[in-house]
Tab-separated table of C-alpha atoms in Angstrom:
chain	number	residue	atom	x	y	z
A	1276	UNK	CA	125.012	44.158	102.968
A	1277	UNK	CA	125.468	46.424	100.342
A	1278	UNK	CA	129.122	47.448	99.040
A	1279	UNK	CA	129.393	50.306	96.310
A	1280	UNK	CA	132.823	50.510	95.174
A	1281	UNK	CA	135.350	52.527	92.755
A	1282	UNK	CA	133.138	55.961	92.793
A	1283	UNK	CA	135.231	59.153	93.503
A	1284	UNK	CA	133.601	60.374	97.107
A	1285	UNK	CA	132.152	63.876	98.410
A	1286	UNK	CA	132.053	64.356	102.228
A	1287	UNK	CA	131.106	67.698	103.008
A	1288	UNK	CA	130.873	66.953	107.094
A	1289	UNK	CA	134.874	66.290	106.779
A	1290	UNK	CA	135.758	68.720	103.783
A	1291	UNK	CA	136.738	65.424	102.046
A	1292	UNK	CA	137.369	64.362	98.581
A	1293	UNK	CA	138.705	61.003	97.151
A	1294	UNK	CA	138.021	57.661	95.981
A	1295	UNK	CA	136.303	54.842	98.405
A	1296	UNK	CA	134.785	51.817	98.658
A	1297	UNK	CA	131.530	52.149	100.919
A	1298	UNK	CA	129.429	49.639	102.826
A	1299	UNK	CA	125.698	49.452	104.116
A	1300	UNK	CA	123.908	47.398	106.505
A	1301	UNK	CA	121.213	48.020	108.264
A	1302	UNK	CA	120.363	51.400	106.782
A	1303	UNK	CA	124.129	52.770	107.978
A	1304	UNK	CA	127.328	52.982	106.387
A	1305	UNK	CA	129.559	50.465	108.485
A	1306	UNK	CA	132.812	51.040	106.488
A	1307	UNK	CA	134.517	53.888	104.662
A	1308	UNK	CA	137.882	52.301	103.179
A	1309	UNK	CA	139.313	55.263	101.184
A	1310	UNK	CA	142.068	55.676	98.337
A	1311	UNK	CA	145.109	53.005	98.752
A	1312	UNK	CA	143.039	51.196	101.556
A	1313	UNK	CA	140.642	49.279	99.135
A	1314	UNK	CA	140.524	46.435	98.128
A	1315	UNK	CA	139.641	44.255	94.903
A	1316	UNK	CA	137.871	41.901	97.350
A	1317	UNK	CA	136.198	41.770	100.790
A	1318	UNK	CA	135.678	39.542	103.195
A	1319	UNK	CA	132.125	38.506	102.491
A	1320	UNK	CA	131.498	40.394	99.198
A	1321	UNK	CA	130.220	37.206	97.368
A	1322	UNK	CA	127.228	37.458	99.297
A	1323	UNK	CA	126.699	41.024	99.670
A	1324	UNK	CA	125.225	43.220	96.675
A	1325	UNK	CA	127.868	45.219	94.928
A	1326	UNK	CA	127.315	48.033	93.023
A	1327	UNK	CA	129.823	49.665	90.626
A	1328	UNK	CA	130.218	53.026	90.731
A	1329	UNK	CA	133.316	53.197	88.436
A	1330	UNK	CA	133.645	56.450	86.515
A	1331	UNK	CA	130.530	58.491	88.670
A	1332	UNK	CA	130.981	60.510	91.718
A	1333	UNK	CA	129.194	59.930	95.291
A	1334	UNK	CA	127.575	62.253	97.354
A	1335	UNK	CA	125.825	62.289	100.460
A	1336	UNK	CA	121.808	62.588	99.994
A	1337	UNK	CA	120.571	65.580	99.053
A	1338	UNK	CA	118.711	67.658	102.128
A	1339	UNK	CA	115.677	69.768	100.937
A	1340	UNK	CA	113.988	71.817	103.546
A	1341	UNK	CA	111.293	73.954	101.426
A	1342	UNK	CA	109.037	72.005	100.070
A	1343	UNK	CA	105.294	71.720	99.272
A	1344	UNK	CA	103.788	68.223	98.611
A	1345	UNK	CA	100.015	69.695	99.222
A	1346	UNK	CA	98.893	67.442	101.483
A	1347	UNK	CA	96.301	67.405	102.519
A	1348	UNK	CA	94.157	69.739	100.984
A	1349	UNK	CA	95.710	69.910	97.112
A	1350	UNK	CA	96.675	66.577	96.476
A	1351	UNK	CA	95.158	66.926	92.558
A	1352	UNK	CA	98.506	68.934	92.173
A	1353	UNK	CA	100.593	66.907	94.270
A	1354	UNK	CA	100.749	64.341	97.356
A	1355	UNK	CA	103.905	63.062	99.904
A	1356	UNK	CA	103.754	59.825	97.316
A	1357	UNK	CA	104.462	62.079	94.082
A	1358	UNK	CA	105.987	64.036	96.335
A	1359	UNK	CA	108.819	61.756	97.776
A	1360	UNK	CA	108.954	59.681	94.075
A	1361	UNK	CA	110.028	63.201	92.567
A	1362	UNK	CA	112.433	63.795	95.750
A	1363	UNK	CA	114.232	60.569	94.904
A	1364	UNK	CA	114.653	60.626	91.349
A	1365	UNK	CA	116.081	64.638	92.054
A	1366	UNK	CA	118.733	63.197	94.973
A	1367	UNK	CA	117.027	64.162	97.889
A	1368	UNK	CA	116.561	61.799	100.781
A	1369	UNK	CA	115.257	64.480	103.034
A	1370	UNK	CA	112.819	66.260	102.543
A	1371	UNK	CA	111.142	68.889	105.102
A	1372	UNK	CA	107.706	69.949	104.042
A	1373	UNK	CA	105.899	73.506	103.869
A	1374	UNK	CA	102.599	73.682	106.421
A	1375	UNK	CA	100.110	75.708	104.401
A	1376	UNK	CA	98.307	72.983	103.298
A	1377	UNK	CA	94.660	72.455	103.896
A	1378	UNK	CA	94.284	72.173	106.651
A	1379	UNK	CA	97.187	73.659	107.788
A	1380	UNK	CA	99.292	71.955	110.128
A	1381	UNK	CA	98.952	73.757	113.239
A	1382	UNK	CA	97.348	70.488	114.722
A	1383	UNK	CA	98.794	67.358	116.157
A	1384	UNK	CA	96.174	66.018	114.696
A	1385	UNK	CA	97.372	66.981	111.354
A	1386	UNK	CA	101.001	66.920	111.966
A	1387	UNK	CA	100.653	63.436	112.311
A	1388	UNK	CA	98.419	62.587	109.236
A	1389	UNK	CA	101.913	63.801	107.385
A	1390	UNK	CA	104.330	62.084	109.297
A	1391	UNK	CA	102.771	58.961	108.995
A	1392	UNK	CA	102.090	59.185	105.618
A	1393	UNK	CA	105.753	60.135	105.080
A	1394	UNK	CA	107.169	56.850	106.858
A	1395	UNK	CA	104.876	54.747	103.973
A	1396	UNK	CA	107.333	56.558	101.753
A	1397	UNK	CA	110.751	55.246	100.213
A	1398	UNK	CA	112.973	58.512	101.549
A	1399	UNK	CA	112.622	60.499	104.870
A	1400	UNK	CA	109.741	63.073	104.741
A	1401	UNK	CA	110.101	65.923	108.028
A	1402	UNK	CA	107.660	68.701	108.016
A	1403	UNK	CA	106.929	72.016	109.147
A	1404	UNK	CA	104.094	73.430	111.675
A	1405	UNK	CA	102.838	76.331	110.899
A	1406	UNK	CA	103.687	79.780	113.068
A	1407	UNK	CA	99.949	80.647	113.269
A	1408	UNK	CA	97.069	79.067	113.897
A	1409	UNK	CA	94.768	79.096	110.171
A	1410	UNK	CA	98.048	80.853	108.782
A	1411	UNK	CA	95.914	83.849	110.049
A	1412	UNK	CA	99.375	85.668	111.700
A	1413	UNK	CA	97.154	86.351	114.511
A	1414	UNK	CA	97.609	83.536	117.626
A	1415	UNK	CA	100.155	81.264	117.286
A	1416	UNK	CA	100.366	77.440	117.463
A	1417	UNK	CA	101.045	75.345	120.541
A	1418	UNK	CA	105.529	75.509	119.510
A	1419	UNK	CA	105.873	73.025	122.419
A	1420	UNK	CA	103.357	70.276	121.833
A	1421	UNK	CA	103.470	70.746	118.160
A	1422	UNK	CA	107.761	69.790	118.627
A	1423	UNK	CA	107.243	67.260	120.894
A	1424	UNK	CA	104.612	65.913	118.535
A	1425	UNK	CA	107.529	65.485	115.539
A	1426	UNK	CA	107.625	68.822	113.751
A	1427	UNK	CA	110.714	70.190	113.102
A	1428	UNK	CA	110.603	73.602	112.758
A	1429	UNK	CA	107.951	76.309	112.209
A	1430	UNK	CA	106.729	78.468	108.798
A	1431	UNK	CA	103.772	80.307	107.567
A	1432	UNK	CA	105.755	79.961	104.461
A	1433	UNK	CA	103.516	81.810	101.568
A	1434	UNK	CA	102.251	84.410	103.758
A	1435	UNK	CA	104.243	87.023	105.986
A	1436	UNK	CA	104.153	87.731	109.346
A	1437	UNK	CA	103.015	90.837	109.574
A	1438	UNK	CA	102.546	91.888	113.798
A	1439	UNK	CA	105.860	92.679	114.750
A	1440	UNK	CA	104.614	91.137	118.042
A	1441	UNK	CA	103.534	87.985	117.155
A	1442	UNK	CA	106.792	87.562	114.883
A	1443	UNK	CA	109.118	88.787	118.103
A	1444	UNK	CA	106.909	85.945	120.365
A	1445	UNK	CA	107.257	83.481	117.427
A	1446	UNK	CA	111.176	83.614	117.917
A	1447	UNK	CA	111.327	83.419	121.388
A	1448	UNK	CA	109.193	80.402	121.509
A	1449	UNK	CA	111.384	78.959	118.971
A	1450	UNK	CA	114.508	79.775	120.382
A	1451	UNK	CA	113.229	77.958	123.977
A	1452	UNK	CA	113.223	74.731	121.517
A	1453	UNK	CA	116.242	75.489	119.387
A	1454	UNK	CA	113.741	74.874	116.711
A	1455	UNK	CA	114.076	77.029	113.260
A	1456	UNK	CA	111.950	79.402	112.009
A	1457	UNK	CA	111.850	79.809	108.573
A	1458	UNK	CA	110.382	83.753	107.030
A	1459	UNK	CA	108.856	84.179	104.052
A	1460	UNK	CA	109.816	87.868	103.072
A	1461	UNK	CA	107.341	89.761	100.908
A	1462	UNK	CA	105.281	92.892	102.259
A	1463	UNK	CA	102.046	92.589	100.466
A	1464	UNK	CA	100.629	96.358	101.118
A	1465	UNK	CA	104.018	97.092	98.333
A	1466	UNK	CA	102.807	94.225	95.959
A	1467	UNK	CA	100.250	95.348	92.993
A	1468	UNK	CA	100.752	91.464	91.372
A	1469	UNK	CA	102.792	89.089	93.341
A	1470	UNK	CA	104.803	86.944	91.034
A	1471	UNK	CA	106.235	89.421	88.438
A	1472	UNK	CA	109.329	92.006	89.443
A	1473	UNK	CA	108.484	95.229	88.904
A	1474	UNK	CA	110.484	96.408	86.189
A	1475	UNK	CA	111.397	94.890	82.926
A	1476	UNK	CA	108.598	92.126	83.000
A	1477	UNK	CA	105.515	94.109	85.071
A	1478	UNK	CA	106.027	96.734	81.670
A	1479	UNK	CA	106.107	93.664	79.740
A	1480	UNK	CA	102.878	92.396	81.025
A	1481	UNK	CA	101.698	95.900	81.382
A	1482	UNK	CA	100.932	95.123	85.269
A	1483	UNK	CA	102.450	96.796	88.829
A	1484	UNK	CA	104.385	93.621	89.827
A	1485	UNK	CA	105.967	93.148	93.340
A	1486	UNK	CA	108.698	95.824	93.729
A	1487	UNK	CA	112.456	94.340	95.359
A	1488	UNK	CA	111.416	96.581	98.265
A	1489	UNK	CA	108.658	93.898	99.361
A	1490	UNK	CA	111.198	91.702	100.797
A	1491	UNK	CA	114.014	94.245	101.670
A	1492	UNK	CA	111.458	96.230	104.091
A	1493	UNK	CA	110.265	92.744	106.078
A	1494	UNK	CA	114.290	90.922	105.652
A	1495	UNK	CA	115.684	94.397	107.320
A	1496	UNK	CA	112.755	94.183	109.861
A	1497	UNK	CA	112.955	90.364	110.554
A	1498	UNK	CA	116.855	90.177	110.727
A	1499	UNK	CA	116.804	92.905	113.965
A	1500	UNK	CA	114.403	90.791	115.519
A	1501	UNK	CA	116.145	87.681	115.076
A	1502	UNK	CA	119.595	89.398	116.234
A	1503	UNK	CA	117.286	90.759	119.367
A	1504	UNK	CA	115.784	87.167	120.330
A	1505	UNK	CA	118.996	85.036	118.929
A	1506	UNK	CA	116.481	82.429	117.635
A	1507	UNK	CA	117.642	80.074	114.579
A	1508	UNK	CA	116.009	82.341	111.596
A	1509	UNK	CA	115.992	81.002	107.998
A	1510	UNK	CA	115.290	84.133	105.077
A	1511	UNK	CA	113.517	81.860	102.869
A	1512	UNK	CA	114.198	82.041	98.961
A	1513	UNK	CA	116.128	85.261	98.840
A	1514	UNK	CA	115.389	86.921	95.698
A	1515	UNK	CA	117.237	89.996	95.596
A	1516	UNK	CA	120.861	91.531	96.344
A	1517	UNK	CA	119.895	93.683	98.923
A	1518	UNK	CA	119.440	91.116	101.275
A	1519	UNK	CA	121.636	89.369	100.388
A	1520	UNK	CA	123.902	92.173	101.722
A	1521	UNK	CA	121.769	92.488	104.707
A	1522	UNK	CA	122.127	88.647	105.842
A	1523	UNK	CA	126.217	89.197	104.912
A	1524	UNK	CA	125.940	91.992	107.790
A	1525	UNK	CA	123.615	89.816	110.209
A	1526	UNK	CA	125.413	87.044	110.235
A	1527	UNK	CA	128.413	88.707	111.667
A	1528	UNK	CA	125.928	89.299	114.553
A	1529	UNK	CA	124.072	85.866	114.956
A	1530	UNK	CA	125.321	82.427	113.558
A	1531	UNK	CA	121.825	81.459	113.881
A	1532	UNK	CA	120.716	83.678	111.123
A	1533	UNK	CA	120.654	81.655	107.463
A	1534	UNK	CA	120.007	82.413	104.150
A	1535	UNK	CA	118.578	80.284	101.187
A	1536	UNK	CA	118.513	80.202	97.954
A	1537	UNK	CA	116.752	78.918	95.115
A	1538	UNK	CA	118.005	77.068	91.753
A	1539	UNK	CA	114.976	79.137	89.961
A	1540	UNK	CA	116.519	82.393	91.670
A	1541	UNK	CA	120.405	81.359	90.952
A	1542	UNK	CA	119.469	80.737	87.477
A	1543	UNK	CA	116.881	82.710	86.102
A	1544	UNK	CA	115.903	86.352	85.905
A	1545	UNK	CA	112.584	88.347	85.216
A	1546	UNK	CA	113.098	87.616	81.504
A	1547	UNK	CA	112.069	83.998	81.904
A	1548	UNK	CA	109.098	85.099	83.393
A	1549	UNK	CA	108.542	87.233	79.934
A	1550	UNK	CA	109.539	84.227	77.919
A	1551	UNK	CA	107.679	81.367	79.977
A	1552	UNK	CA	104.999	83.124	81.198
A	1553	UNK	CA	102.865	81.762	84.197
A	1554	UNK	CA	105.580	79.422	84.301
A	1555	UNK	CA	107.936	81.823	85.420
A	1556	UNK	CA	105.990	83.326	87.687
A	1557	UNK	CA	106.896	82.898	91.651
A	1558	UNK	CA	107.166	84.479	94.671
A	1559	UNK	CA	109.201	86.459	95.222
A	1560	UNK	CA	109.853	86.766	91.386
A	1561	UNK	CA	112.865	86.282	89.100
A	1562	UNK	CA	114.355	89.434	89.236
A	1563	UNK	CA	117.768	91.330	87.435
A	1564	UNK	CA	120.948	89.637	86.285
A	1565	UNK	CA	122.823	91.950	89.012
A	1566	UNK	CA	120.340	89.884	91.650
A	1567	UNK	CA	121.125	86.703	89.908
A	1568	UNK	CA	124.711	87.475	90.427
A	1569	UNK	CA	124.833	88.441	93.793
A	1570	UNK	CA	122.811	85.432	94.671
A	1571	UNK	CA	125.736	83.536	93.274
A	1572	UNK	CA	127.916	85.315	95.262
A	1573	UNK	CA	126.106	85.235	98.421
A	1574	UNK	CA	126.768	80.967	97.845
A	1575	UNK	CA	130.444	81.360	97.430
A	1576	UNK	CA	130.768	83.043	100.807
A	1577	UNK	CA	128.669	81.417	103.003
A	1578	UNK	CA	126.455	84.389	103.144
A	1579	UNK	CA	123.652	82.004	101.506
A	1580	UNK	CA	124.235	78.556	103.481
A	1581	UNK	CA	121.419	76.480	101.960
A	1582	UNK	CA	119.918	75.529	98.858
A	1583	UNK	CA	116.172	74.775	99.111
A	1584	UNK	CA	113.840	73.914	95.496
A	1585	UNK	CA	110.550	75.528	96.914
A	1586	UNK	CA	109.269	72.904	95.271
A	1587	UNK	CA	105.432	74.027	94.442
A	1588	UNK	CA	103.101	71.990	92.017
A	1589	UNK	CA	99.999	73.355	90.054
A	1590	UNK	CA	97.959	72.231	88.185
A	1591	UNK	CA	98.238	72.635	83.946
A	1592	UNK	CA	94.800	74.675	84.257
A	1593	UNK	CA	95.659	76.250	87.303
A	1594	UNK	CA	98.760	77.914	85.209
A	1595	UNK	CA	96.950	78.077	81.790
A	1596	UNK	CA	95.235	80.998	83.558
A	1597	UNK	CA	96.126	84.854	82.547
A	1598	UNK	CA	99.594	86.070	84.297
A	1599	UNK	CA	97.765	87.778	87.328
A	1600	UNK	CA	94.937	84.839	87.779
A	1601	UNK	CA	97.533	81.943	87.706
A	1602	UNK	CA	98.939	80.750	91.336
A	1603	UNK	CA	102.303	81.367	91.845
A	1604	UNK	CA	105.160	78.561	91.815
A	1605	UNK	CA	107.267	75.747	90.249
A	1606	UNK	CA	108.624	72.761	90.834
A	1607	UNK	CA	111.787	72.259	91.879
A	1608	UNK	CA	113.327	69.005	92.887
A	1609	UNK	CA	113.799	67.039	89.677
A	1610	UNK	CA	115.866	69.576	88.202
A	1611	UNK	CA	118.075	71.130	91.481
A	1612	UNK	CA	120.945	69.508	91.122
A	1613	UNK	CA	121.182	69.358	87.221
A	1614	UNK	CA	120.734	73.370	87.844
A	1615	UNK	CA	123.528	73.091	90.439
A	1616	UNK	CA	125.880	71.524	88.516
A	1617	UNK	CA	125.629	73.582	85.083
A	1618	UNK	CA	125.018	76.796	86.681
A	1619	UNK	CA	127.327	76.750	89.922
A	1620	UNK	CA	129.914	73.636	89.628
A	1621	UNK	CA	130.844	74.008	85.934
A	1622	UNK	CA	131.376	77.740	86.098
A	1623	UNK	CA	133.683	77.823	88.687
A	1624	UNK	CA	131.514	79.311	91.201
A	1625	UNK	CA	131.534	76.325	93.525
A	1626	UNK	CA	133.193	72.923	94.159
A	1627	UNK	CA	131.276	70.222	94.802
A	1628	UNK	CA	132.154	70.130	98.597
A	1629	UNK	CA	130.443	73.588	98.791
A	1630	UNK	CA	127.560	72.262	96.425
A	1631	UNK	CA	127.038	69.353	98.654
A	1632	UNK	CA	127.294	71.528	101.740
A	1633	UNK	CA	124.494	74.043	100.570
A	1634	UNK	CA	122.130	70.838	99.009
A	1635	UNK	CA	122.646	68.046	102.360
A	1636	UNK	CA	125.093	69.225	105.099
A	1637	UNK	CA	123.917	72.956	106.099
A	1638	UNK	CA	120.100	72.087	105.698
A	1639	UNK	CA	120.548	69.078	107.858
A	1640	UNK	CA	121.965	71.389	110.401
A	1641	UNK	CA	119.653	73.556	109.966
A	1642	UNK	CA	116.534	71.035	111.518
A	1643	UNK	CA	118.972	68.874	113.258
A	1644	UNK	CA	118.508	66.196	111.159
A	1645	UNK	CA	121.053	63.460	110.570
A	1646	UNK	CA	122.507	63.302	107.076
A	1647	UNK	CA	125.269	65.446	104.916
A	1648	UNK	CA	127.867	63.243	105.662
A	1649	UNK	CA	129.360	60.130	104.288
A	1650	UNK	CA	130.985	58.561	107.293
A	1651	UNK	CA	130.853	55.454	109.039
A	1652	UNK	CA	127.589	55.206	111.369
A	1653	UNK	CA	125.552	57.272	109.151
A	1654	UNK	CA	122.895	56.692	107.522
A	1655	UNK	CA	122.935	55.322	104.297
A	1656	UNK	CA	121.622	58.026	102.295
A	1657	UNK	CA	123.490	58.287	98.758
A	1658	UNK	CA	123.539	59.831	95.639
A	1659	UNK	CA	125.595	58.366	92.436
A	1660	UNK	CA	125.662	60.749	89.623
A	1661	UNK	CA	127.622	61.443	86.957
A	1662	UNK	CA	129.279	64.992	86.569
A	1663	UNK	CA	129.744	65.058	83.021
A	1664	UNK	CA	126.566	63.374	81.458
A	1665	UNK	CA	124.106	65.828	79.813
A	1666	UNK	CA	120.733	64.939	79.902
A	1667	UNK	CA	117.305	66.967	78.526
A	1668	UNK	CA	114.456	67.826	80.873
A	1669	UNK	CA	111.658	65.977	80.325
A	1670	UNK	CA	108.426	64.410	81.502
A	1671	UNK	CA	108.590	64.931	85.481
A	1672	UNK	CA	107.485	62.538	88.016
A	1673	UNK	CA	105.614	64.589	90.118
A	1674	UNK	CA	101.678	64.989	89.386
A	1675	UNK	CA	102.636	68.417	87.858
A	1676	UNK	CA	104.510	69.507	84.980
A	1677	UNK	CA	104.656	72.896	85.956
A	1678	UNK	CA	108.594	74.269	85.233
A	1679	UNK	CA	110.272	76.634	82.366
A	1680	UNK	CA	112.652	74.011	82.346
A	1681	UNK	CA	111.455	71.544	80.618
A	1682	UNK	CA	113.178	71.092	77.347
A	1683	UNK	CA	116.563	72.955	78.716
A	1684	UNK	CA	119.686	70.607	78.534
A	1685	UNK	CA	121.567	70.178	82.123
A	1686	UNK	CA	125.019	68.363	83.692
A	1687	UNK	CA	124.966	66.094	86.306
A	1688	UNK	CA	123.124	62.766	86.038
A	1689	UNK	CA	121.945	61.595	89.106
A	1690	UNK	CA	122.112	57.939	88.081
A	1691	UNK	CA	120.947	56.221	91.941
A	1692	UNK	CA	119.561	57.097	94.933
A	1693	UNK	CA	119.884	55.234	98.170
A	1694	UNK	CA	117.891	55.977	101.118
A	1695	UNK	CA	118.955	54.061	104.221
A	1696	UNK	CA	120.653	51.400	101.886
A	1697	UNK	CA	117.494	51.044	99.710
A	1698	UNK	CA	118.112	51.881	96.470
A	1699	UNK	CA	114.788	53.966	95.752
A	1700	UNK	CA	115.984	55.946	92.239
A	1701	UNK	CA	117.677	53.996	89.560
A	1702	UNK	CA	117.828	55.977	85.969
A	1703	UNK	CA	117.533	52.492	84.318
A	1704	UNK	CA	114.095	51.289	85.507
A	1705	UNK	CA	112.537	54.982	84.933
């Protein structure tokens, strides 16, 4: 048994806050014994590992559901090892993974190479099938088998949907499985160079960049559809404040319409793109501080429910290339919840309850999936950080180094990670 004691407790699933005493068998919490209910001693504590957590705060662990670990396919930039190592040492026990990998996975045969290489890993590793077979947007996968066979959702994540018919079909074959499907939003026929917002940094670069219109035109599009079918619709990695104002006015429609947001997006705008580079380059791009803001906003309200990294490794030669050569992308969970902290928590913007819905509750809702919460006959999925300690971003775990973070100073020191009671991320042994 494990027993972690004295740490000052976050339970989103309850809207809880307080101090408790917490303990683990078997991969579950067994006991909760809050505030004037502990004790100095338990029954059997001599024999049980006890952890400290004096002077840090405990969370629930952290739920990311876009993510790319590149395998198969890419693993030179990144494999569900890395992958999951990086995951634990950012907080995350869950992790749901992207499907444009190579091959895809719009196979069983496929689907289950990840998932079995995701159970030889120390956290919980979900994934994706993709909407269309090759990514193609042309036929679509087999939604039923490819559910029954373990995936949890559906994504052509990196490349829109483009036939309003297969999209509409998409949904309602979703919606017969109350399985997700996430969108991502960018029309390419608007897009000179994906990666770059077309304004202050495209004239920078002297390049056309990808105009905010990209994703308003497909969000607008996609959000009547999914009010039309009712399927569970995720608007992946919104990037500007349009939409967010168009998912404020959908959701009033469909509680199965969700919006997500990324720490990159929340905290960045197109001028790290002109000061980093191909390091700031994504899709969709950093845009305007009035985006950045509403982004923000959307998160107090609800409007944005989740908090996904997009987590996307390349290669150090892949991004020494010239801005419109180098792939788009950076990673994202080692320095999410550092992000979180400084740039929604200490502000004001959110409490922790809504940080820790948006990072592990809503996500876990969103694929049905069985964390957020810190209650007895859960699973034992924790984070211990503390909220005050500073620390510099540095060398990352994950095969890539690719991030305009590094060197930035952030709050919020994840000190542990447990993962069904196992603690997989200690700050000490790294």
């Amino acid at each position: 048994m494990l027993w972690i004691k004295n740490g000052y407790c976050i339970d989103p699933s309850i809207s809880w806050e307080g101090y408790a005493d917490i303990a683990i068998a078997d991969g579950k919490i067994v006991k909760v014994i809050k505030e004037k209910e502990r004790q100095e001693h338990y029954p059997g504590e001599e024999e049980a590992t006890v952890v400290d957590a004096k002077g840090l705060y405990i969370g629930p662990g952290l739920v990311d559901v876009h993510v790319h670990f590149r395998d198969p396919g890419f693993t030179y930039k990144e494999d569900i090892e890395s992958g999951a190592k990086a995951a634990a040492k950012g907080g995350f026990t869950t992790v749901v993974l992207m499907a444009n990998t190579k091959p895809c996975v719009d196979t069983e045969e496929t689907l289950r190479y990840v998932l079995e290489k995701g159970k030889q890993t120390a956290i919980h590793v979900e994934t994706c099938a993709s909407v269309s077979k090759g990514l193609q947007g042309k036929e679509l996968v087999d939604f039923t088998g490819l559910y029954e066979a373990g995936a949890v959702g559906f994504t052509d994540d990196g490349i829109p949907l483009m036939e309003v018919s297969i999209l509409k079909k998409a949904m309602e074959e979703s919606k017969k499985l109350s399985a997700p499907i996430s969108l991502h939003e960018e029309d390419p026929s608007l897009i000179t160079n994906n990666g770059i917002n077309r304004g202050q940094a495209s004239e920078h670069f002297g390049i056309g960049g990808s105009p905010r219109e990209a994703e308003i035109s497909l969000v607008k599009r996609d959000l009547a559809i999914a009010i039309e079918t009712g399927a569970i619709v995720n608007i992946q990695h919104v990037s500007c404040k349009e939409t967010v104002d168009l998912l404020r006015e959908a959701k009033k429609q469909s509680q199965r319409i969700h919006g997500e947001a990324t720490p990159h997006h929340f905290s960045l705008t197109e001028e790290a793109a002109i000061q980093h580079g191909t390091l700031g380059k994504m899709n969709p791009p950093l845009r305007t501080e009035a985006d950045r803001q509403a982004i923000i906003a959307g998160l107090q309200d609800g409007t944005l429910d989740i908090i996904a990294t997009d987590h996307a490794p390349h290669s150090a030669e892949e991004k020494a290339k010239e801005i419109t050569q180098a792939p788009s992308g950076i990673l994202g969970l080692e320095t999410a919840f550092g992000l979180a902290v400084t740039e929604l928590v200490e502000p004001g913007f959110l409490t922790y309850l809504q940080l820790f819905d948006r990072m592990s509750l809503a996500p876990a809702k969103l694929y049905g999936l069985p964390a957020g919460t810190i209650q007895e006959g859960a699973a034992g999925d924790l984070i211990l950080f503390d909220p005050k300690e500073t620390f510099q971003v540095d060398r990352f775990l994950s095969k890539s180094q690719n991030s305009p973070f590094q060197g930035r100073k952030l709050q919020g020191k994840i000190k542990q990670t447990y993962c069904a009671g196992c603690l997989v991320y200690d700050t000490q042994r790294i």
